[in-house]
Tab-separated table of C-alpha atoms in Angstrom:
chain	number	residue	atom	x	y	z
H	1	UNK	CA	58.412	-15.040	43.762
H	2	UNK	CA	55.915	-13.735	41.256
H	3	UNK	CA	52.238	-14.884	41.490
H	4	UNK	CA	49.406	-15.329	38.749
H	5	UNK	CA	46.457	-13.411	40.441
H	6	UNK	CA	43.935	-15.684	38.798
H	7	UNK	CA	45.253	-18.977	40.007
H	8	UNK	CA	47.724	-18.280	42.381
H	9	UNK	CA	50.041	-20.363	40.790
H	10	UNK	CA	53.809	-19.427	39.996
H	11	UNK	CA	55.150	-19.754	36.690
H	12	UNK	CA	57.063	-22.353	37.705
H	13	UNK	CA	53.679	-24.333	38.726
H	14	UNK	CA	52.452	-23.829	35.804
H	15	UNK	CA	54.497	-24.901	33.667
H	16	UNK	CA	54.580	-28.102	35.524
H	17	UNK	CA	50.677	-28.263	35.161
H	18	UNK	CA	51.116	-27.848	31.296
H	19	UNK	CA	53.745	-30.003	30.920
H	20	UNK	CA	51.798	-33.041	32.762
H	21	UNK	CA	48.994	-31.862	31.116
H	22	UNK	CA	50.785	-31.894	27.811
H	23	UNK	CA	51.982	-35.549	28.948
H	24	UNK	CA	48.379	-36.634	29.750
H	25	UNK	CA	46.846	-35.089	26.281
H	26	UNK	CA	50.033	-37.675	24.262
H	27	UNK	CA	49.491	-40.434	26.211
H	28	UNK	CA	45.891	-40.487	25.435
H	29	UNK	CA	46.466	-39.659	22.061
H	30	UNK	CA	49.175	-42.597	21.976
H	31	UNK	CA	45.921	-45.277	23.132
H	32	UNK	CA	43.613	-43.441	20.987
H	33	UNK	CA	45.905	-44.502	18.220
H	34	UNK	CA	47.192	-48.128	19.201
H	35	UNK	CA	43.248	-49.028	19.678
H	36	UNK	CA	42.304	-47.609	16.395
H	37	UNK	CA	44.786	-49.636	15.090
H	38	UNK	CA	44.042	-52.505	16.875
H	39	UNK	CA	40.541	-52.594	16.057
H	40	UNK	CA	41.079	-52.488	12.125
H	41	UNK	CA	43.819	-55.045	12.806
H	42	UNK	CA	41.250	-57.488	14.575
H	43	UNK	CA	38.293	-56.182	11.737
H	44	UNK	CA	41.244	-56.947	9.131
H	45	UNK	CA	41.605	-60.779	10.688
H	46	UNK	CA	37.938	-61.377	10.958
H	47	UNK	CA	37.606	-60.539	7.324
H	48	UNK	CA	41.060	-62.882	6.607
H	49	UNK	CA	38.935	-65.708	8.278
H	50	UNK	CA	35.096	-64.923	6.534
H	51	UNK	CA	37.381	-64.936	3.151
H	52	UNK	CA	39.113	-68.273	4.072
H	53	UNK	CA	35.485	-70.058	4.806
H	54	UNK	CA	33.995	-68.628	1.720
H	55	UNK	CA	36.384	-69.933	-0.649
H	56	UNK	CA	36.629	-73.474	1.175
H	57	UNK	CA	32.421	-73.794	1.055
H	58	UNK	CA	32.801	-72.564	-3.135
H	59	UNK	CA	35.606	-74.829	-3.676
H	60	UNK	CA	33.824	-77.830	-1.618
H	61	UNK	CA	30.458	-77.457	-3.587
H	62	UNK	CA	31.938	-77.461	-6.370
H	63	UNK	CA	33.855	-80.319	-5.888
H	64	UNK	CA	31.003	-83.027	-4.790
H	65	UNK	CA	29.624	-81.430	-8.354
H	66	UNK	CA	31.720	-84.001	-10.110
H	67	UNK	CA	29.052	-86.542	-8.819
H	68	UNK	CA	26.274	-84.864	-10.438
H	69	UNK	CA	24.876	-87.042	-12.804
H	70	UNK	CA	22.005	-85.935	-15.514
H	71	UNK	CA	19.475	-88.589	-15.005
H	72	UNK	CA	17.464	-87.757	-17.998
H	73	UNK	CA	20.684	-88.429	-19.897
H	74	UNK	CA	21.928	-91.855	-18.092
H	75	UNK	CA	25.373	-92.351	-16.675
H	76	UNK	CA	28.025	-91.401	-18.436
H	77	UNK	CA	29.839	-93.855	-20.844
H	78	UNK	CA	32.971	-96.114	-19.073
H	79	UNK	CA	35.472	-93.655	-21.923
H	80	UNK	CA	34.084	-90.604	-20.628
H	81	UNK	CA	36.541	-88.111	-19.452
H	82	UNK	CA	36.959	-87.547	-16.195
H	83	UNK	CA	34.981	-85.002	-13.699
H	84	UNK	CA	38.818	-84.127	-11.922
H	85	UNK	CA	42.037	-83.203	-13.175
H	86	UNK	CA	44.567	-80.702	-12.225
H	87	UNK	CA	47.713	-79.173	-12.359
H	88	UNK	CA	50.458	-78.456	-9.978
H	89	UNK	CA	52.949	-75.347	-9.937
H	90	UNK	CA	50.767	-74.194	-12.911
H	91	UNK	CA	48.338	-70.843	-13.651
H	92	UNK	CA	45.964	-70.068	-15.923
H	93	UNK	CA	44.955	-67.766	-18.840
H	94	UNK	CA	41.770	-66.356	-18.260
H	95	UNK	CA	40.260	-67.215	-21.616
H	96	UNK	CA	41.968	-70.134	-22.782
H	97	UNK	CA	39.748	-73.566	-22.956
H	98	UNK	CA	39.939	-75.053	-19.679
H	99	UNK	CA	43.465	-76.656	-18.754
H	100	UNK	CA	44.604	-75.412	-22.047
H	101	UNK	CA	47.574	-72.379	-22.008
H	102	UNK	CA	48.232	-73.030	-18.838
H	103	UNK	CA	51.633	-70.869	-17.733
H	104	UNK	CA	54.461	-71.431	-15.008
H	105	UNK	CA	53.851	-68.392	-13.234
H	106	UNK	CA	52.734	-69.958	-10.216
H	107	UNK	CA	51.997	-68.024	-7.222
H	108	UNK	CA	54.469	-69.525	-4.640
H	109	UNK	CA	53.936	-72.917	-6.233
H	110	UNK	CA	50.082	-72.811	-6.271
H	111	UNK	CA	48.190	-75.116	-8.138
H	112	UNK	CA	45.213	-75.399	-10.275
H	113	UNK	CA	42.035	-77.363	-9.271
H	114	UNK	CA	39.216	-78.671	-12.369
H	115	UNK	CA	35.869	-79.969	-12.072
H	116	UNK	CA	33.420	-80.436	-15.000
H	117	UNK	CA	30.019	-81.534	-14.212
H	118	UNK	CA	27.060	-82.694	-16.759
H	119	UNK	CA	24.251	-79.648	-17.120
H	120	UNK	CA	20.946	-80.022	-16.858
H	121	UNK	CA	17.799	-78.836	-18.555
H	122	UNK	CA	16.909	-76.813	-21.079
H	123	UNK	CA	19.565	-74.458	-22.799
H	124	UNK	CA	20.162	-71.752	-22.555
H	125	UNK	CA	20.866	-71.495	-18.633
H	126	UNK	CA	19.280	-74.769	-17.645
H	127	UNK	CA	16.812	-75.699	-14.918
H	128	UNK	CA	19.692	-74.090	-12.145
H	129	UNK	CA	20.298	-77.461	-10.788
H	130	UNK	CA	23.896	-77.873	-12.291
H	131	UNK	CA	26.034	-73.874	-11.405
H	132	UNK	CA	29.220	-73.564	-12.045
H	133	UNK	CA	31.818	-71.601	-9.866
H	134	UNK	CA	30.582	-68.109	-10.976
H	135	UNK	CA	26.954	-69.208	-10.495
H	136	UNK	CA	26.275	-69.358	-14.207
H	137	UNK	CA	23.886	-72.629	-14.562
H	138	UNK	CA	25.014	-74.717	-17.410
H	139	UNK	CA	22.322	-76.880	-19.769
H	140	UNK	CA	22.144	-80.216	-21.005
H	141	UNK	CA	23.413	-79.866	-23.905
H	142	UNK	CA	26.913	-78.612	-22.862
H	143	UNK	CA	29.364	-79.505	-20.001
H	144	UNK	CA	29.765	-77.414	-16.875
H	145	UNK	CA	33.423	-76.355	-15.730
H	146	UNK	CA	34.692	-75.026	-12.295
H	147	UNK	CA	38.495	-74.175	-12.459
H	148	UNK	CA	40.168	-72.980	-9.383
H	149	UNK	CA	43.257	-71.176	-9.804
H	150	UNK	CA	45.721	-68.345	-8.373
H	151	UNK	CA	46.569	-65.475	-10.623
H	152	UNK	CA	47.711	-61.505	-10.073
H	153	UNK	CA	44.859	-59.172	-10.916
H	154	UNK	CA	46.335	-55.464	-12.311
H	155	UNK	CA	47.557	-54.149	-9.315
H	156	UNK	CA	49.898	-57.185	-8.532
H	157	UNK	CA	48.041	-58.592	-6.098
H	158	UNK	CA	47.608	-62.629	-5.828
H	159	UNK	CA	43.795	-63.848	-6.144
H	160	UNK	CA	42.518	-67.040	-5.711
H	161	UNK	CA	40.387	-67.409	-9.491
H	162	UNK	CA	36.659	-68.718	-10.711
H	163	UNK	CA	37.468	-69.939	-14.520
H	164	UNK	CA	34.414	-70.947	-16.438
H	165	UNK	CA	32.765	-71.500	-19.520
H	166	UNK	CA	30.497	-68.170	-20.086
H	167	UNK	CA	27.832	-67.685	-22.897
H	168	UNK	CA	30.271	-66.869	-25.478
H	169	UNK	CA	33.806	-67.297	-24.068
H	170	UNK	CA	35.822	-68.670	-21.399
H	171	UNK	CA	36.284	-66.207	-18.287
H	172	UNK	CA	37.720	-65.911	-14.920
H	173	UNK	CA	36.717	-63.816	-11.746
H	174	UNK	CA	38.059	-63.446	-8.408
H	175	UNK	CA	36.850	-65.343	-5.603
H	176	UNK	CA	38.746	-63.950	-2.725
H	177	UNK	CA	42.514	-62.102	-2.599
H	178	UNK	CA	45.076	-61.462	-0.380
H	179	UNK	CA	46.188	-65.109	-1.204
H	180	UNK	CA	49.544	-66.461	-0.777
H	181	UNK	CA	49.457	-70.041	-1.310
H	182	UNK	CA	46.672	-72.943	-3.306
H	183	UNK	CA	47.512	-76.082	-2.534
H	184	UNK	CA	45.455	-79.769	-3.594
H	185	UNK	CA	46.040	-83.464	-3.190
H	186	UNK	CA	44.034	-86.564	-4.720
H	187	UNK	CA	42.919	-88.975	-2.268
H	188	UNK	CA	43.747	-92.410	-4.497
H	189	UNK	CA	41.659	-94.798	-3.828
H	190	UNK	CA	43.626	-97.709	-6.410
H	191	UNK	CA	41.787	-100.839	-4.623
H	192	UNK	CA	38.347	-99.413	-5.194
H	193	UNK	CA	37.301	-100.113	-1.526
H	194	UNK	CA	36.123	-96.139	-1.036
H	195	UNK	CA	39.031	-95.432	1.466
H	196	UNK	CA	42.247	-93.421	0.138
H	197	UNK	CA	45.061	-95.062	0.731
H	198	UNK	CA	47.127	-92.071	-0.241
H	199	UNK	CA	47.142	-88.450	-1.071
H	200	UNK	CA	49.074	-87.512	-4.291
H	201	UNK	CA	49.766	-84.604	-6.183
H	202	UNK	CA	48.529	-84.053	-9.991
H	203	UNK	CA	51.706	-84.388	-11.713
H	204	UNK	CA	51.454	-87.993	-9.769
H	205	UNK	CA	48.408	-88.721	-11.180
H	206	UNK	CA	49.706	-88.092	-14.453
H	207	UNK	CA	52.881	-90.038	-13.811
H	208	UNK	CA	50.810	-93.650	-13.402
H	209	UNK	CA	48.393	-92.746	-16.266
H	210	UNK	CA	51.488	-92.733	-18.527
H	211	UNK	CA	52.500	-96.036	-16.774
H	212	UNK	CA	49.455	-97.876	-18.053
H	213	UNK	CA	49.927	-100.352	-20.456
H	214	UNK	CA	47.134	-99.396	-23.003
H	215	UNK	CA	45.248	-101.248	-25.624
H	216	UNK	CA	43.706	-100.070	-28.783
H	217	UNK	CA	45.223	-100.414	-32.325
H	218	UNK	CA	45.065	-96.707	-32.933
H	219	UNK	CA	45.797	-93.079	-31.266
H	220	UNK	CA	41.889	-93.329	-31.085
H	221	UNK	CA	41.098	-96.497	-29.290
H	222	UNK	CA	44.296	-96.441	-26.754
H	223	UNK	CA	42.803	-92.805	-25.564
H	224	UNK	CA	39.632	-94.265	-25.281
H	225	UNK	CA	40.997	-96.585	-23.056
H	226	UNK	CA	43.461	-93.966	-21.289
H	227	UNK	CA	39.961	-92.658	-20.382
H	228	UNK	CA	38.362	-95.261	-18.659
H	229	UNK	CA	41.448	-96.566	-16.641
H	230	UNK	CA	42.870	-93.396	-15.977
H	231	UNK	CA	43.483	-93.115	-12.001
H	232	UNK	CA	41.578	-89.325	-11.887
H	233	UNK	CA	38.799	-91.859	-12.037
H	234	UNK	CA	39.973	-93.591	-8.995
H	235	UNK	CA	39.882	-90.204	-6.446
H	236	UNK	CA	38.088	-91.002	-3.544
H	237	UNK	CA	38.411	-87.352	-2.053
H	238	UNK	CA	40.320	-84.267	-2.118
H	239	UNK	CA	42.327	-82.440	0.283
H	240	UNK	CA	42.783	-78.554	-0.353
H	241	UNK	CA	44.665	-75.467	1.408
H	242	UNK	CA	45.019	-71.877	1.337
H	243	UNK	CA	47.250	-69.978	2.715
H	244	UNK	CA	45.848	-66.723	3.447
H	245	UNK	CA	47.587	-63.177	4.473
H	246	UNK	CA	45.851	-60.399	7.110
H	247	UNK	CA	47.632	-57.300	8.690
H	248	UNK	CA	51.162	-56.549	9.128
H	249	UNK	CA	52.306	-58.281	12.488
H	250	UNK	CA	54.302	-56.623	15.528
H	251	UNK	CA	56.248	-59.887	17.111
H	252	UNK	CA	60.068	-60.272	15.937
H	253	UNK	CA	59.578	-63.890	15.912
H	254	UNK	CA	57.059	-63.875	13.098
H	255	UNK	CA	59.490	-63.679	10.154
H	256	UNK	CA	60.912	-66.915	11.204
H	257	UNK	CA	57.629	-68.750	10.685
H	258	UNK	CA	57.171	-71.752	8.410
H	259	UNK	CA	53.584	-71.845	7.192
H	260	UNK	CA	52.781	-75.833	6.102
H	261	UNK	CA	49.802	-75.868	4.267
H	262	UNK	CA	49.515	-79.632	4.596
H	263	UNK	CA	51.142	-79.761	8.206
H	264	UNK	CA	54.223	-80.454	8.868
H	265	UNK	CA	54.353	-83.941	8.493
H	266	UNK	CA	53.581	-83.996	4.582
H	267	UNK	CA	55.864	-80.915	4.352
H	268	UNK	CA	58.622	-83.415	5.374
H	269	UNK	CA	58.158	-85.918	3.542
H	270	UNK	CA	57.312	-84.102	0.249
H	271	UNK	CA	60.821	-81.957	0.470
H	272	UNK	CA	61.160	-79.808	-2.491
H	273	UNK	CA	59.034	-82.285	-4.797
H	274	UNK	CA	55.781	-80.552	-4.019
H	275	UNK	CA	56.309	-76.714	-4.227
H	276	UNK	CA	54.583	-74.679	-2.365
H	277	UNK	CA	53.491	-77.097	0.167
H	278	UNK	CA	56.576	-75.027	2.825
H	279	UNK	CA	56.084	-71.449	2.744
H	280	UNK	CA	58.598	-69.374	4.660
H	281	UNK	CA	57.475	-66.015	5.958
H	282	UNK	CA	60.910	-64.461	5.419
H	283	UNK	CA	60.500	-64.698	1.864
H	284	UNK	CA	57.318	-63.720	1.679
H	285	UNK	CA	57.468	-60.705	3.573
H	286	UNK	CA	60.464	-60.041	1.894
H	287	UNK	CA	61.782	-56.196	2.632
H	288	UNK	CA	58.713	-55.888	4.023
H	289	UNK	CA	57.059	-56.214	7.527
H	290	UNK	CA	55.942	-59.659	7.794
H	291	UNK	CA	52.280	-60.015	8.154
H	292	UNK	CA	49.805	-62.579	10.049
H	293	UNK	CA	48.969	-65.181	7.710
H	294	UNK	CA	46.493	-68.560	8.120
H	295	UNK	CA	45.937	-71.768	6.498
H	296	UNK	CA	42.799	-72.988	5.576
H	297	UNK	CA	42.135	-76.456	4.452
H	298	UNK	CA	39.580	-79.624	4.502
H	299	UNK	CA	38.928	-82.649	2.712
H	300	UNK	CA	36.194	-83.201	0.542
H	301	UNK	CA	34.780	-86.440	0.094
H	302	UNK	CA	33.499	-87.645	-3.291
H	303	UNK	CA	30.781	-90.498	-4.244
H	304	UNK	CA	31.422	-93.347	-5.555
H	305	UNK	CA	29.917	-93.225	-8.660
H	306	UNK	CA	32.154	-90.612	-10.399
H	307	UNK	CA	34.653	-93.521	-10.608
């Protein structure tokens, strides 16, 4: 049998060498590859869960910003309008006035989520003690606006939204994306004791407003009135949630995943009558791989003196 002088191997030997070695060069290459993508998976889900605390802190102080009250001013009148409202199943134009134009292209349901706050000192940006969502400050001589909403910017893609009132015009900028779900209930507090004795949606809300039985001998007066025993004034807190979406995931079981943005307990009971509350993964993944997604929520308590 023929020899290689140099090694004193035999062909056959070597070709056993090179294919092991050939084996040993894959395999490596195989782990090189699963632990790059591992670690942009795990960088990918550490970013999901930075974006998810980010837009519960914005959403949270700007919330507690209905309280704000402009001292120099005095409280507000009993008919002033009041520092909540919302809609459900709704979206947004970007430059329409507040609440106004709002469309039924929903993102899986999501729904819309408005504070307006007093300013405070001089125009034109104020003394910085009253910021709206984008940061702008807001002066006393106008009224501040957050508006939280979930539109698709130009690529397609689902963002949760900053709507405010800018110098000139009425705007909107992205807070965070990759969002799949926006979600908010009203904490009622009807008995005034401070405690909620229920979460409701908006369209709720609205339903008992139109149940009141209002007085006024004109359009003018019974709105006035409409104002100051509306039941937005009577929100002790509010409970939001985000559903979030990260990197594609691996496990067959995934696409059978129910995501309740409320828990399951409130997805229950709400059935169909609050969308987007039940998210399945199989429709959201679609023909697609489905992905790791996360809720994010909390509850946000509110004083007692915007009611």
């Amino acid at each position: 049998m023929s020899k290689l002088r140099q090694g004193g191997m035999t062909v056959a030997e070597l070709l056993v060498a090179m294919t092991v070695g050939l084996g040993v060069l894959l395999g490596a290459g195989s782990l090189f590859v699963w632990a790059g993508r591992a670690a942009a998976a795990q960088m990918e889900t550490a970013a999901l869960d930075d974006a998810g605390r980010y837009a519960l802190e914005a959403i949270a102080r700007a919330v507690r910003q209905a309280g704000a009250i402009d001292w120099e001013a005095g409280m507000p009148p009993p008919d002033a309008p009041a520092a909540l409202s919302g809609l459900d199943a709704r979206s947004l134009e970007r430059s329409g006035f507040a609440l106004d134009d709002s469309v039924d292209d929903a993102v899986h349901g999501s729904d819309v989520l408005a504070v307006r706050f007093p300013g405070s000192g001089p125009p034109p940006a104020g003394d910085g003690a009253s910021l709206d969502c984008a940061g702008f400050g807001a002066h006393r001589m106008q009224e501040g606006w957050s508006i939280f909403y979930v539109g698709r910017n130009a690529q397609g893609e689902a963002e949760l939204r900053c709507k405010y009132r800018g110098a000139g015009a009425w705007s909107a900028d992205a807070v965070i994306g990759a969002v799949d779900g926006f979600q908010v209930l009203y904490g009622l507090d009807a008995d005034d004791d401070g405690t909620p004795e229920r979460y409701v949606t908006a369209s709720t809300l609205n339903t008992l407003d139109a149940g009141l039985v209002l007085a006024g001998a004109g359009a003018a007066e019974r709105a006035a009135e409409l104002r100051r025993r509306t039941h937005w004034k009577k929100i002790a807190s509010v409970r939001v949630a985000l559903l979030l979406h990260g990197p594609a995931s691996s496990l067959a079981s995934a696409r059978n995943v129910v995501h309740e943005l409320f828990g399951p307990g409130y997805g229950a009971l709400a059935g169909d009558g609050d969308a987007g509350v039940r998210l399945l993964e199989a429709e959201l993944a679609g023909s697609e791989a489905p992905r790791y997604r996360k809720v994010f929520g909390t509850t946000i308590a509110l004083p007692a003196r915007i009611r």
